[in-house]
Tab-separated table of C-alpha atoms and ligand atoms in Angstrom:
chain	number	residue	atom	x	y	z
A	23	UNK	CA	90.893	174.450	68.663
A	24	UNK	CA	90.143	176.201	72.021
A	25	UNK	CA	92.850	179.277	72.614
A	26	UNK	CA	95.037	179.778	75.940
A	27	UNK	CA	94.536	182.668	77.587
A	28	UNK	CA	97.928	183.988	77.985
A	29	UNK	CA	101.545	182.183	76.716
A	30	UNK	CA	104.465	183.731	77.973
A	31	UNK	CA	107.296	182.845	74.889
A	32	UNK	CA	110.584	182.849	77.106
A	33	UNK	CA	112.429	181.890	80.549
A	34	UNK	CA	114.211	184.407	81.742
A	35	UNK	CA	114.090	186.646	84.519
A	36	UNK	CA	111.981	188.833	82.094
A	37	UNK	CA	109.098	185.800	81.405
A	38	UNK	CA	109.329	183.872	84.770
A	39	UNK	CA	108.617	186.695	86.607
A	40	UNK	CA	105.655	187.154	84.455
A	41	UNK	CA	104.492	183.708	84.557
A	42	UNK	CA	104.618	184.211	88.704
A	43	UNK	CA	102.547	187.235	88.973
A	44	UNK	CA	100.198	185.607	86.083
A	45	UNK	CA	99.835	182.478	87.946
A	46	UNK	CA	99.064	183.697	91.259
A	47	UNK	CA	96.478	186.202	89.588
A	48	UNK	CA	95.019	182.439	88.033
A	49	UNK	CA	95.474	183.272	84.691
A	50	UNK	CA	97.016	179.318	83.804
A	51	UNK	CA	99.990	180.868	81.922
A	52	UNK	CA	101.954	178.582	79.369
A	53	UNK	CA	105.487	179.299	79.382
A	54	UNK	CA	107.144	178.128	76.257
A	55	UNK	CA	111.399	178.275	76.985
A	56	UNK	CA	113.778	178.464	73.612
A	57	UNK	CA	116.862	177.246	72.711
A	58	UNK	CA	118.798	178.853	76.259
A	59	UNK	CA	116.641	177.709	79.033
A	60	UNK	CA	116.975	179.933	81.655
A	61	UNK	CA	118.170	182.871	79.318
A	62	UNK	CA	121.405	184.907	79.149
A	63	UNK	CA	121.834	184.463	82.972
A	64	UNK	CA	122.620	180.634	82.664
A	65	UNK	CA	125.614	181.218	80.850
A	66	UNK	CA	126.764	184.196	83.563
A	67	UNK	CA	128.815	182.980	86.429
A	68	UNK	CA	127.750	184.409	89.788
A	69	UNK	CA	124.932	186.322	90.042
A	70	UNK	CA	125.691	188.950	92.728
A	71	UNK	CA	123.752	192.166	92.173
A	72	UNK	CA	119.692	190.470	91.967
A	73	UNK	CA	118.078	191.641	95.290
A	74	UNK	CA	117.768	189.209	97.770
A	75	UNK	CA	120.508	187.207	97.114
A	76	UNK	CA	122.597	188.337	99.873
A	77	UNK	CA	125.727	186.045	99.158
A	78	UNK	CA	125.469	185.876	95.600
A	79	UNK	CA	124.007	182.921	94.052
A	80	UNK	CA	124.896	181.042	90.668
A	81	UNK	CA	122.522	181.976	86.889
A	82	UNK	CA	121.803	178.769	86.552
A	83	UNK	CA	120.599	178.255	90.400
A	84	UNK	CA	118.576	181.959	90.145
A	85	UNK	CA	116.976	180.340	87.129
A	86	UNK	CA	115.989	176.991	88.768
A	87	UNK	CA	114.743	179.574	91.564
A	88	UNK	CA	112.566	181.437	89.172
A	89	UNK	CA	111.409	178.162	87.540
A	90	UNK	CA	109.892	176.306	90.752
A	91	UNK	CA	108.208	179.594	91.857
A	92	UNK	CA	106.537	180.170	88.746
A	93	UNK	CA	105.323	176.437	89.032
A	94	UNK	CA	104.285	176.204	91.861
A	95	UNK	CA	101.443	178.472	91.418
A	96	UNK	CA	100.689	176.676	88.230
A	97	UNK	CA	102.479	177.870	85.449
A	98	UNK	CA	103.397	175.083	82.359
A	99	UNK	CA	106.387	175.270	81.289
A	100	UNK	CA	107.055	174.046	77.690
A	101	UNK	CA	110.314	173.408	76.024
A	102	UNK	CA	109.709	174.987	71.974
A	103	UNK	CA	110.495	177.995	69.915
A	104	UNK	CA	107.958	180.480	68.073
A	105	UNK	CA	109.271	180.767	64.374
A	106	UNK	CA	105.933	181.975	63.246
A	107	UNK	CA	103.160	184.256	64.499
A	108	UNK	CA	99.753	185.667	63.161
A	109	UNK	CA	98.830	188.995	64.991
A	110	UNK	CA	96.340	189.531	62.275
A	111	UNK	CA	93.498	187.220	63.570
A	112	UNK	CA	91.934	187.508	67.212
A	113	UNK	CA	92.753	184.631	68.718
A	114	UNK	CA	96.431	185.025	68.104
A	115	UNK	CA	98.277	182.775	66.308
A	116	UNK	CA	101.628	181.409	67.130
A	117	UNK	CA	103.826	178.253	65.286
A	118	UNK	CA	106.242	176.458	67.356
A	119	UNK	CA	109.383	174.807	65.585
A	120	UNK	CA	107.767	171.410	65.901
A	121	UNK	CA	105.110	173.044	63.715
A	122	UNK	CA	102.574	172.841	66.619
A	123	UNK	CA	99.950	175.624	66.733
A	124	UNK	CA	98.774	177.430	69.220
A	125	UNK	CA	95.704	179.868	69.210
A	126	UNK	CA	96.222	182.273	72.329
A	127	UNK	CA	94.316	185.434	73.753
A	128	UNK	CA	97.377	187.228	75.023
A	129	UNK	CA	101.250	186.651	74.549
A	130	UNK	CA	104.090	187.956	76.692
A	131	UNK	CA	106.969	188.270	74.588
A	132	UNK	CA	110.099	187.848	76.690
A	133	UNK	CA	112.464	186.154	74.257
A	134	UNK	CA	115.495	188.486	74.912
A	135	UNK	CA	118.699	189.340	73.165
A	136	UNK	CA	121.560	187.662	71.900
A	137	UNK	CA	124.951	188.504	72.319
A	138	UNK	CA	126.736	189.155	69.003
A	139	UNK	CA	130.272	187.198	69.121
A	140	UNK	CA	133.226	187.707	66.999
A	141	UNK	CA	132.885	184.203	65.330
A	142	UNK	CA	136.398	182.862	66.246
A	143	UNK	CA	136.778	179.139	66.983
A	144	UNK	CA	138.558	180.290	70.367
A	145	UNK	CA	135.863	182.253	71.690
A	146	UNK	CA	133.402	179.397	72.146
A	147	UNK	CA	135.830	177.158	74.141
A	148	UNK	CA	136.902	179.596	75.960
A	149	UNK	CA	133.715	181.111	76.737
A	150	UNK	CA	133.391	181.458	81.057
A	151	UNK	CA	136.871	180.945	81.332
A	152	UNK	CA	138.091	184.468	80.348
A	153	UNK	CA	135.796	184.981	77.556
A	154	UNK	CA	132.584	187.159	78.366
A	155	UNK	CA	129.775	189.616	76.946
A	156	UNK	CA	129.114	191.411	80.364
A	157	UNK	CA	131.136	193.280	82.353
A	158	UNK	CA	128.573	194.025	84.949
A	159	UNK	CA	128.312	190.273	85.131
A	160	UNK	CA	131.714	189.043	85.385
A	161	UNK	CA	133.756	191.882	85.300
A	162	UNK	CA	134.698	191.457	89.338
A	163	UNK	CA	136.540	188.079	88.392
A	164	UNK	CA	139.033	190.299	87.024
A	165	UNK	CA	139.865	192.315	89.774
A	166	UNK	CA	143.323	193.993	89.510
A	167	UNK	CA	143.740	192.279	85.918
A	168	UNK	CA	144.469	193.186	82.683
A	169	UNK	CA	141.549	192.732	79.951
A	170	UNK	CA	140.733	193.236	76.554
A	171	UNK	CA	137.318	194.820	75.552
A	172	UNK	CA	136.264	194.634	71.743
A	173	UNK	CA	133.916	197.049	70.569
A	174	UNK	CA	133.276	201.212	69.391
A	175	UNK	CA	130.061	201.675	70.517
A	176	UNK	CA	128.060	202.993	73.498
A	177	UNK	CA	128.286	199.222	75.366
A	178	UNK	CA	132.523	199.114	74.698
A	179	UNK	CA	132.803	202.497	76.334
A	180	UNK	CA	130.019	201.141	78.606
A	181	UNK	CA	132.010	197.869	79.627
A	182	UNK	CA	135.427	200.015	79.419
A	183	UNK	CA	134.441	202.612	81.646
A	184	UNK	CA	133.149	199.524	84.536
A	185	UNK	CA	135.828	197.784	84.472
A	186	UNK	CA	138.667	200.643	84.257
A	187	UNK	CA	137.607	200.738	87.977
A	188	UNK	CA	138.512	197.058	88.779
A	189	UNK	CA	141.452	196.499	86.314
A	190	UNK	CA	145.033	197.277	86.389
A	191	UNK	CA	144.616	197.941	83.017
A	192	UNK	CA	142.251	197.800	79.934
A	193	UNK	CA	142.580	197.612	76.478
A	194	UNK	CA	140.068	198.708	74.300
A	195	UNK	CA	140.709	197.513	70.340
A	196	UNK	CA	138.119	199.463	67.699
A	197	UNK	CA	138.322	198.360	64.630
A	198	UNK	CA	137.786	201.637	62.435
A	199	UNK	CA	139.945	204.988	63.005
A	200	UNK	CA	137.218	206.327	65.579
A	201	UNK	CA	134.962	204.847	68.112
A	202	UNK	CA	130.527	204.961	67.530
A	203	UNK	CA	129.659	205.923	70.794
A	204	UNK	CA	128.282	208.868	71.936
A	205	UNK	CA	130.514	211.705	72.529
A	206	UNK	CA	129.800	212.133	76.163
A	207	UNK	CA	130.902	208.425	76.926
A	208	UNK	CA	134.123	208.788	74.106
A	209	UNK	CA	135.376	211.678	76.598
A	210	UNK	CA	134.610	209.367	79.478
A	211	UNK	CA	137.098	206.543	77.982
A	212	UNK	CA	139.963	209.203	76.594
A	213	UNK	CA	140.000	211.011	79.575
A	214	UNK	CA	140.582	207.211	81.992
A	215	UNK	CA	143.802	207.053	82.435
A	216	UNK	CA	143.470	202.988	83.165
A	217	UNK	CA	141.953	202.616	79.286
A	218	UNK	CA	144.316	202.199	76.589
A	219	UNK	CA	142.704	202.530	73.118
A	220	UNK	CA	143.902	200.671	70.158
A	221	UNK	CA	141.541	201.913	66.889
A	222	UNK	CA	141.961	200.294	62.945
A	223	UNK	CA	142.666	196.831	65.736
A	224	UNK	CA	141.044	193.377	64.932
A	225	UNK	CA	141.505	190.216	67.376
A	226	UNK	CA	143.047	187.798	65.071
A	227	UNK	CA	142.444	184.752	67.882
A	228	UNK	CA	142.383	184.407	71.308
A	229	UNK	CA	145.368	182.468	73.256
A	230	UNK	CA	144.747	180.083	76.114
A	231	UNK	CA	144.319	176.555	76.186
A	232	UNK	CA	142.208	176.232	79.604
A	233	UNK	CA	142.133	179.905	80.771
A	234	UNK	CA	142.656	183.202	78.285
A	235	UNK	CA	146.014	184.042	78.566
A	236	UNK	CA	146.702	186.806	75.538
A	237	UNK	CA	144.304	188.342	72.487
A	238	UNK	CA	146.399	187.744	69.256
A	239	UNK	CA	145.558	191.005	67.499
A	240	UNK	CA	146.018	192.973	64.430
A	241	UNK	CA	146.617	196.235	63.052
A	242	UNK	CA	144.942	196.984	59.985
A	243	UNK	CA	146.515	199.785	58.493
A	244	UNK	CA	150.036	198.307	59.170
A	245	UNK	CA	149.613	194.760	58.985
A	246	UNK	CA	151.476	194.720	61.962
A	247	UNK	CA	149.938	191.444	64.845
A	248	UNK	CA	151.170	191.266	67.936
A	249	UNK	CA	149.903	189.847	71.489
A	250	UNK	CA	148.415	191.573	74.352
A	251	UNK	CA	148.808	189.844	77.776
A	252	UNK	CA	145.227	189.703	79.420
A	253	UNK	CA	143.283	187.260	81.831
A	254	UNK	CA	139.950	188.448	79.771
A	255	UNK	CA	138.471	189.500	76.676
A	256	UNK	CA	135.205	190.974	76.680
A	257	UNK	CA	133.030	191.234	73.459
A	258	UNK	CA	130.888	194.310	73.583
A	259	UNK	CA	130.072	194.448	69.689
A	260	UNK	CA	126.191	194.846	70.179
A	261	UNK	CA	123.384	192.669	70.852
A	262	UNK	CA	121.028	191.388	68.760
A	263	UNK	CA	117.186	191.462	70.498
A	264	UNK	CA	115.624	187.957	69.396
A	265	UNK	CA	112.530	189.374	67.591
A	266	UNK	CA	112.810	188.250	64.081
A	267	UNK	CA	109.707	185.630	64.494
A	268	UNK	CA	107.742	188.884	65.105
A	269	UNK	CA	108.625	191.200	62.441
A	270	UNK	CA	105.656	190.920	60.137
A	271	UNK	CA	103.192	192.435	62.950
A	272	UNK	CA	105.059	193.901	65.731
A	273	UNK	CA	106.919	197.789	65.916
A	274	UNK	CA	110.455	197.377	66.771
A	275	UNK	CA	113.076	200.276	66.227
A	276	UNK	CA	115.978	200.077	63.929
A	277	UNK	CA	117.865	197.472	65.951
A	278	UNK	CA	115.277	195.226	65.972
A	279	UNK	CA	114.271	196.083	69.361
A	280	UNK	CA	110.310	195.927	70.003
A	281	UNK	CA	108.600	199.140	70.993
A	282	UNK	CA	106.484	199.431	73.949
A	283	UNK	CA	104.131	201.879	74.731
A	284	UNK	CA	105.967	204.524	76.699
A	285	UNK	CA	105.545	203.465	80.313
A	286	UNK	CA	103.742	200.153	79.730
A	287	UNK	CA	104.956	197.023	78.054
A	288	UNK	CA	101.983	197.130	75.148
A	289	UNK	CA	102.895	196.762	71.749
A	290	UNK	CA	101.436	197.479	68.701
A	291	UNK	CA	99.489	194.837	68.844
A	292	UNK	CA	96.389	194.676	71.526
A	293	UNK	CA	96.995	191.965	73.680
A	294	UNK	CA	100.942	190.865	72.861
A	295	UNK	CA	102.932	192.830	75.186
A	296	UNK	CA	106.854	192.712	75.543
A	297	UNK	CA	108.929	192.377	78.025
A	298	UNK	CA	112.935	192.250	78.967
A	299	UNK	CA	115.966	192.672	77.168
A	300	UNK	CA	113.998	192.090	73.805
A	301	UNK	CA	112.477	195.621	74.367
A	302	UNK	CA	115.384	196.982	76.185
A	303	UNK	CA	118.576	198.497	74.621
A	304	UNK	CA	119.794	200.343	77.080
A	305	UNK	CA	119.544	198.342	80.759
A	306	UNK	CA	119.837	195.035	80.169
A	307	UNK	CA	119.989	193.583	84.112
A	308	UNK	CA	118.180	190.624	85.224
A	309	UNK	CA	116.454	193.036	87.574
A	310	UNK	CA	114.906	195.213	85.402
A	311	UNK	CA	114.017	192.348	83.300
A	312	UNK	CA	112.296	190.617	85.967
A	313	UNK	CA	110.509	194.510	85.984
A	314	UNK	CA	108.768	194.880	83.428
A	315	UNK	CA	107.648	191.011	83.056
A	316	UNK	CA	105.698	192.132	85.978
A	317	UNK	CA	104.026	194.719	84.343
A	318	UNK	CA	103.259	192.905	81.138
A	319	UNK	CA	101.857	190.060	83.376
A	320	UNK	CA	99.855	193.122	85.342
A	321	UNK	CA	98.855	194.373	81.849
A	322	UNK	CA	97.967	191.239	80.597
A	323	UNK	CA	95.571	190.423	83.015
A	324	UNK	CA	93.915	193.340	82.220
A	325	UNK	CA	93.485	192.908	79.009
A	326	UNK	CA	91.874	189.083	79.666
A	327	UNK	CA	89.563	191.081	82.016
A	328	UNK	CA	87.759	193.263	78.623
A	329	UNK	CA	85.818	192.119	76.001
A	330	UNK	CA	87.790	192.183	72.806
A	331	UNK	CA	86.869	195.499	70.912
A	332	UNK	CA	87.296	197.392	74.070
A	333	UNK	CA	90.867	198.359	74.019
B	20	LIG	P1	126.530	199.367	68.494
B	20	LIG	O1	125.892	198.638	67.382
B	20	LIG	O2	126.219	200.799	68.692
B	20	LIG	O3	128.119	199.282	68.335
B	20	LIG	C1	128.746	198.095	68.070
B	20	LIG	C2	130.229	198.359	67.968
B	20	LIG	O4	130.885	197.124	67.807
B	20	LIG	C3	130.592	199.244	66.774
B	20	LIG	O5	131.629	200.113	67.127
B	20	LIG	C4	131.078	198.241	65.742
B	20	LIG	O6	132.075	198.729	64.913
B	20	LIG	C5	131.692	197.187	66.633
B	20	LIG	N1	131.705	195.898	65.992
B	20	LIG	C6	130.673	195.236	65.423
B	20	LIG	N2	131.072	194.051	64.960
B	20	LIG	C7	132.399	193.976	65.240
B	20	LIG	C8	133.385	193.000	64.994
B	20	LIG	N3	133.094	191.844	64.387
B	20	LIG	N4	134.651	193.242	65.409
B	20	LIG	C9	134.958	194.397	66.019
B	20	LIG	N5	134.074	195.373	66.285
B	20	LIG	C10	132.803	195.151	65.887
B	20	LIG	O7	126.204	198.455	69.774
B	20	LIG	P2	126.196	198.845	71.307
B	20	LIG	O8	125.862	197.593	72.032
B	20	LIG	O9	127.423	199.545	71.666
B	20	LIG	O10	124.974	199.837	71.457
B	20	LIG	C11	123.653	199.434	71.051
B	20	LIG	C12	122.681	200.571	71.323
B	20	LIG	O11	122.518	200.710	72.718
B	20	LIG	C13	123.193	201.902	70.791
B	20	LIG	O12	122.105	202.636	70.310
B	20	LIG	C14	123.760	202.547	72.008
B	20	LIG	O13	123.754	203.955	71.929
B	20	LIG	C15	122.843	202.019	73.112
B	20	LIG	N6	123.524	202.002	74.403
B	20	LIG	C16	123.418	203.084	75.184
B	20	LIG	C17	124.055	203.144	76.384
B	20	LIG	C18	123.933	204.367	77.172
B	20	LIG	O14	123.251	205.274	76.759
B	20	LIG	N7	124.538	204.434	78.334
B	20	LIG	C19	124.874	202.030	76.869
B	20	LIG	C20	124.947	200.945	75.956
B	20	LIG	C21	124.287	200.935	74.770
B	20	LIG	P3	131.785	199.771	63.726
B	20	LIG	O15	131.574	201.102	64.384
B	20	LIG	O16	133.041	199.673	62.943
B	20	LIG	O17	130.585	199.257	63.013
């Protein structure tokens, strides 16, 4: 079996972006999408803070975008997930879910991160119509609104804090007697005036046939449910990079996230780099995404340009 020089698993910002420079530098990238096509950003409505975009423009449409560049300078885009990988053996191994194997030279791994949910029946059909995991994204629908945020950690205070500045109100439910996040951002939300903090408080369901119209919530130490009134309920309960398939070989930090070489998007491994939200905890934007696939396809190329051993 011959290998491919470079597959890019992923098609995001973080992998089309990669595939583009990797193309144009006539490397023949293979771009292998998952089970989103088009990432996190097809299930955003309006995109309106990507450069260039000067009147906003749809995920789904940005993603199309990103898709016809990268082809037409040659990238192949496959539809099929990695479930396996062998970063043991030079060429690099990878098994796709229809059990197809691939040997490659180089990998990009742009496969992202999942939102975790709360798991209630509501939250799936109302999902885009009230229901959302960015604020950033989607928080501007809810201009002069009242919303919901669920969450204790760094990304709650994080959404809280955005969206405190384009609410009339916001409601912030923990579910244990005190919050995760740091204490800088903790101060931030107590001291904001718009945030209203509910803590030992679980959403129960989420009320709204078409549109979200209240959070059904309750209090655990009392028992006690009652409804909050909100246009919105953001779920900012962490998100879970999608880097199982790569566990065996590749360095990630306690949450899963890979580890890059400070600077660079090398991992562990010579020749697999990483790029976008599956290496990035903290930014999480299309834009910086689209960043560092960039550098891993810079990198990359590189890489292809040595004689194994030399690195
Ligand atoms: P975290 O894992 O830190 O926090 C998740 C929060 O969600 C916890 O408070 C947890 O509660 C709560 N939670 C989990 N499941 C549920 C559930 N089913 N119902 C209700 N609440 C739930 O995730 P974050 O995304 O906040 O942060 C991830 C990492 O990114 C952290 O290391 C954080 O510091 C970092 N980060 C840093 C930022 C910054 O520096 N500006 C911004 C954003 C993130 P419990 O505490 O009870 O487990």
């Amino acid at each position: 079996m011959s290998s491919i020089p470079l597959i890019i698993i992923g098609g995001g910002p973080a992998g089309y972006t990669a595939a583009i420079y990797a193309a144009r530098a006539g490397l023949h990238p293979v771009l292998y999408e998952g089970p989103n096509p088009g990432g996190q950003l097809t299930i955003t409505g309006e995109v309106e803070n990507y450069p260039g975009y000067r009147n906003g423009v749809t995920g789904p449409a940005m993603m199309e975008d990103f898709q016809a560049q990268a082809e037409r300078f040659g990238t192949v885009v496959k539809t099929g997930t990695v479930v396996k990988v062998d970063f043991a053996a030079y060429p690099r191994r990878l098994t796709l879910d229809s059990s197809v194997e691939l040997l490659v030279q180089s990998v990009i791994i742009a496969a992202g991160a999942s939102a975790k949910w709360l798991g209630l029946p509501a939250e799936k059909r109302l999902y885009g119509r009230g229901v959302s995991a960015c604020a950033i994204c989607d928080g501007f629908f809810f201009k002069d609104k009242t919303v919901v945020v669920v969450g204790g950690g760094d990304t709650a205070a994080e959404e809280s804090l955005y969206l405190a500045k384009l609410c009339q109100k916001v409601h912030l439910l923990v579910r244990k007697d005190q919050m995760r996040a740091s204490k800088i951002m903790q101060e931030r939300v107590f001291k904001n005036a718009n945030i209203q903090i509910s803590f030992q408080t679980e959403v129960q369901d989420i009320i709204g046939q078409t549109q979200v119209e209240a959070i059904k919530v309750i209090h655990t130490a009392s028992k006690k449910t009652t409804a909050i009134a909100a246009a919105g309920l953001f779920v900012a309960i962490g998100h879970q990079p999608n880097s199982l398939p790569f566990l065996p070989y590749i360095a990630v930090d306690p949450q899963g996230y890979i580890q890059t070489k400070p600077g660079t998007t090398q991992t562990n491994i010579p020749g697999v780099f990483a790029a976008g939200d599956i290496q990035d905890p903290h930014y999480r934007q299309a834009v910086t995404a689209a960043g560092t696939g960039c550098m891993a396809a810079l990198e990359a190329e590189r890489f292809l340009q040595q004689p194994f051993g030399s690195f």
